[in-house]
mmCIF file of C-alpha atoms in Angstrom:
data_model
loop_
_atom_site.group_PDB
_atom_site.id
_atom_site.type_symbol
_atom_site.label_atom_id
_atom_site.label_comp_id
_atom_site.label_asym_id
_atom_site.label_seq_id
_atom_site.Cartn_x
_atom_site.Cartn_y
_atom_site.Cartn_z
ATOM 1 C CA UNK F 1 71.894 153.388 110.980
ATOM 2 C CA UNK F 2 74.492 151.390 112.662
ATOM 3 C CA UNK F 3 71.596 148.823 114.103
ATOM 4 C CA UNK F 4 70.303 148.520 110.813
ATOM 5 C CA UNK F 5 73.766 147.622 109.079
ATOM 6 C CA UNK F 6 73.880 144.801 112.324
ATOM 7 C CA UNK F 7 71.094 143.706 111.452
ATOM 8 C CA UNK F 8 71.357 143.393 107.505
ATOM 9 C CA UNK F 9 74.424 141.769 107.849
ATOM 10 C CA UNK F 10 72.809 139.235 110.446
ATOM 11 C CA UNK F 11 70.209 138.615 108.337
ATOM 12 C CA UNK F 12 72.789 137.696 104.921
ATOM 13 C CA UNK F 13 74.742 135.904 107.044
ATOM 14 C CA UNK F 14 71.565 133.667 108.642
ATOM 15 C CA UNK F 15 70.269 133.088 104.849
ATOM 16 C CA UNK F 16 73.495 132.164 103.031
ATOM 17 C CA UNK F 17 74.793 129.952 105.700
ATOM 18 C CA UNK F 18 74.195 126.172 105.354
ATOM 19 C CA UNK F 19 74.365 123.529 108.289
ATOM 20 C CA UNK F 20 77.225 120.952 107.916
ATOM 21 C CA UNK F 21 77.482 118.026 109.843
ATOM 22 C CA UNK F 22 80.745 116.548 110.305
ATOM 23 C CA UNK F 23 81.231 112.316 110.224
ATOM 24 C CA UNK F 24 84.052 111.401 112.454
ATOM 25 C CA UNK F 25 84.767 107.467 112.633
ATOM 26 C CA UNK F 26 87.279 105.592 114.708
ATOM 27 C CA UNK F 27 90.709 104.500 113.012
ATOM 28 C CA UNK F 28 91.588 100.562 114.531
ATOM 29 C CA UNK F 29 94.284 98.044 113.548
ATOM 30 C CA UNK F 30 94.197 94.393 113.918
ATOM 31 C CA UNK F 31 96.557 92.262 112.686
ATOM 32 C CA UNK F 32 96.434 88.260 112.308
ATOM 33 C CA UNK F 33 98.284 85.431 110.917
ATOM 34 C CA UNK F 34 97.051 83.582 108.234
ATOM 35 C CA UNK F 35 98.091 79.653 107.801
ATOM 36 C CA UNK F 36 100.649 80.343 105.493
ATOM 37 C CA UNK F 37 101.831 82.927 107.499
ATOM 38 C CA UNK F 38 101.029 86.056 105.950
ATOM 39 C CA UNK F 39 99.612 88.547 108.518
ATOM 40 C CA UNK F 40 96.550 90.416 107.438
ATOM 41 C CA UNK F 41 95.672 94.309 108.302
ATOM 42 C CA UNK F 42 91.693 93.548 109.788
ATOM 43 C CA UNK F 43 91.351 97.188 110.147
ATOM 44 C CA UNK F 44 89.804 99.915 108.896
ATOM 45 C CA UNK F 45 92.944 102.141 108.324
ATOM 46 C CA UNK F 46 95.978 101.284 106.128
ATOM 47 C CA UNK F 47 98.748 99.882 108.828
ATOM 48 C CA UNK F 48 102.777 98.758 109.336
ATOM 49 C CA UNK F 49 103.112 95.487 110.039
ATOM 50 C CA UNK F 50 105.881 93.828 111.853
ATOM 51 C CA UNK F 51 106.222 90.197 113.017
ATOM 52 C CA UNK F 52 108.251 87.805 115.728
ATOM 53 C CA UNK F 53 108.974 83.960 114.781
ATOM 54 C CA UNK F 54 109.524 81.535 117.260
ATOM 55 C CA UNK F 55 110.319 77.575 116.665
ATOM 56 C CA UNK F 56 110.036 74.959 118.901
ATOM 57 C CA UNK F 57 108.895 71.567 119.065
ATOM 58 C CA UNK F 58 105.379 71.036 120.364
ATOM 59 C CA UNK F 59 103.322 67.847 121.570
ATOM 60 C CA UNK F 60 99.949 68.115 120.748
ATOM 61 C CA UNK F 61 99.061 68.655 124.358
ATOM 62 C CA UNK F 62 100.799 72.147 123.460
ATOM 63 C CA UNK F 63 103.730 71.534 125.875
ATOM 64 C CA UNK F 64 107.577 72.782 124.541
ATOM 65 C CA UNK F 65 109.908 70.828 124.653
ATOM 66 C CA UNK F 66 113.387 71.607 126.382
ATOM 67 C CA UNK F 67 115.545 72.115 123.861
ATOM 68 C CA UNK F 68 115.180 74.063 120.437
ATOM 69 C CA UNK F 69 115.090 72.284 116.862
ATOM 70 C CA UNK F 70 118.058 73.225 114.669
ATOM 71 C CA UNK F 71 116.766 76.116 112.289
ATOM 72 C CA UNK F 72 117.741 78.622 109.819
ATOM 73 C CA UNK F 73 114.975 81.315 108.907
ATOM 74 C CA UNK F 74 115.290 82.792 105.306
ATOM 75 C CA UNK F 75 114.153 86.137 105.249
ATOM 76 C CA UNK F 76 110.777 86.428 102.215
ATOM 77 C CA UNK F 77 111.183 89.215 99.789
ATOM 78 C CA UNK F 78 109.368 92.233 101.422
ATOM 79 C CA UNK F 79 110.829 92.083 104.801
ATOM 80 C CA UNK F 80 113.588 93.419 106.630
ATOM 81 C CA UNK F 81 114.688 91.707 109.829
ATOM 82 C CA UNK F 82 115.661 94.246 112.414
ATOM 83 C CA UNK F 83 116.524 93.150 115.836
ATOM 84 C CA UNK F 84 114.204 90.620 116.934
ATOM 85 C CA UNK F 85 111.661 91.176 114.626
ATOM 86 C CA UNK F 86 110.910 91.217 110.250
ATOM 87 C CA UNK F 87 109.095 94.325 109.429
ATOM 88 C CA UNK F 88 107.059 94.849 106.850
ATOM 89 C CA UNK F 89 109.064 96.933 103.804
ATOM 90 C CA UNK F 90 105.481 99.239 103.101
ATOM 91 C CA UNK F 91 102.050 99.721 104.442
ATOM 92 C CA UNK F 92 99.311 97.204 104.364
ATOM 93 C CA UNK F 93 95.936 98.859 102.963
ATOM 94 C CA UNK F 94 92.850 98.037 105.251
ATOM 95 C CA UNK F 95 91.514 94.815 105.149
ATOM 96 C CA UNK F 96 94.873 93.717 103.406
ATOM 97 C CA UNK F 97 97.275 91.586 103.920
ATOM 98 C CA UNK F 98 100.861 90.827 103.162
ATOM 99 C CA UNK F 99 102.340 89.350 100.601
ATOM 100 C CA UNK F 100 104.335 86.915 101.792
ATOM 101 C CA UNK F 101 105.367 85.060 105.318
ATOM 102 C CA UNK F 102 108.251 86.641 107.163
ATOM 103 C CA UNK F 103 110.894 84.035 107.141
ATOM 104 C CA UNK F 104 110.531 80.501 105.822
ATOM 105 C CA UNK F 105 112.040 77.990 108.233
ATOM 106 C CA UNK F 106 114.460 75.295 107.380
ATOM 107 C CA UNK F 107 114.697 72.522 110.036
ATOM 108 C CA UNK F 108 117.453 69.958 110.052
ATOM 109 C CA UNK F 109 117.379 66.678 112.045
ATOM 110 C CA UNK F 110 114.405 65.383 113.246
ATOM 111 C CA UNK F 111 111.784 65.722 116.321
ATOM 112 C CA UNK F 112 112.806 64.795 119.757
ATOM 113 C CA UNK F 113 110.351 61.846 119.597
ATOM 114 C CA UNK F 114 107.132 60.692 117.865
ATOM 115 C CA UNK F 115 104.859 62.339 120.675
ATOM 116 C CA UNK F 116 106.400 66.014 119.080
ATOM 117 C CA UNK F 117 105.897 67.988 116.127
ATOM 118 C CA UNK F 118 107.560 71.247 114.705
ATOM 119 C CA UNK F 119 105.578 74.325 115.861
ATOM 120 C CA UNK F 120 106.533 77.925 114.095
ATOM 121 C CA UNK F 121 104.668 80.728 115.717
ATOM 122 C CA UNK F 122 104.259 84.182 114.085
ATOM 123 C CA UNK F 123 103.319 86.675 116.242
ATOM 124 C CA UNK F 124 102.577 90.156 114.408
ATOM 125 C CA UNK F 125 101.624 93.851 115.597
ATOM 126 C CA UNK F 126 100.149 96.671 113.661
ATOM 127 C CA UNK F 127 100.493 100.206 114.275
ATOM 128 C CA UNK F 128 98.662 103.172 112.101
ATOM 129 C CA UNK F 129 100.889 104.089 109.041
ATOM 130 C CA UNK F 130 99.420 107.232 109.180
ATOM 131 C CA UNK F 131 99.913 109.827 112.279
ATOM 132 C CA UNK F 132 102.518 111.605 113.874
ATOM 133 C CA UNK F 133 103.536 111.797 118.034
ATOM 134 C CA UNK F 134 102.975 114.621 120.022
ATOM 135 C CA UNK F 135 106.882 115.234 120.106
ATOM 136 C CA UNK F 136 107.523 116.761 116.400
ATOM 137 C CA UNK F 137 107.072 115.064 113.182
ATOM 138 C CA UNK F 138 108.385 111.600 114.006
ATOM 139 C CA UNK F 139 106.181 108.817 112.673
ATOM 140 C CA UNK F 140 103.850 106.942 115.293
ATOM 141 C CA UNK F 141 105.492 103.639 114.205
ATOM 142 C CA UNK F 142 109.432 104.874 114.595
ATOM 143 C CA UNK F 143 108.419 106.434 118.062
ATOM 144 C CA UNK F 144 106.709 102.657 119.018
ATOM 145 C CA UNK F 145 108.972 100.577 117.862
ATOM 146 C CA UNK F 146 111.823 102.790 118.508
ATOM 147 C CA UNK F 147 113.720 102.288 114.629
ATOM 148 C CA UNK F 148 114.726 105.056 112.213
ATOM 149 C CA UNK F 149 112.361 103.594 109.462
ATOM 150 C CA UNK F 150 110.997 100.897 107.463
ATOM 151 C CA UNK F 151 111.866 99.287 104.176
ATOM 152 C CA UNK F 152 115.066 99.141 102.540
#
């Protein structure tokens, strides 16, 4: 009797069942810097964004010279400057970008010489707005980029 139950049940159990097959795909990030200076999310995953400026003057051999232009940087609506760096007040959706630039420069006086031109570099990272560390439930990005959190 008790082999025959087994073997019922086996059978239900073999009939009702379906077959799933899970899809995993890979989560990636990629930020860039578009020539007005927005910095676009090229992955496939929504992402935090957060961006360095530097200003120099440049010859077109892409030489620095010695001594930095007079600058101020005006922070765009959107970003929050913390230490060295503007972050990004919300996530960028995959494939998105941000609004606006970072900072716009303001340069008084003029270049060094002819042979020089201004140069502003912005030089942006991405990190997964989704996901948690291994350590508890701090967010991947405040555990990276070691701040309490993003947006004002």
């Amino acid at each position: 009797l008790l082999a025959f139950a087994a073997g019922g049940t086996f059978a239900y159990i073999a009939s009702s069942s379906a077959m799933t097959n899970n899809q995993f795909s890979e989560g990636y990030v990629i930020a860039s810097v578009g020539d007005e200076g927005q910095v676009s999310n090229n992955g496939n995953v929504d992402a935090y964004i957060r961006a360095a400026v530097v200003v120099n003057w440049m010859d077109s051999d892409g030489n620095v010279y010695g001594i930095k232009p007079s600058y101020a940087l005006t922070v765009n609506s959107g970003w929050t400057p913390i230490g060295d760096y503007y972050y990004y007040n919300k996530s960028v959706a995959a494939y998105g970008k941000t609004d606006t630039a970072p900072v716009t420069v303001s340069v008084s006086g003029n270049a060094p010489s002819s042979a020089y031109s201004l140069s502003i570099e912005v030089v942006a990272e991405a990190i997964q707005a989704d996901g948690y560390t291994d350590i508890g439930d701090i967010p991947a990005y405040q555990n990276a980029w070691k701040i309490s959190s993003i947006g004002s």
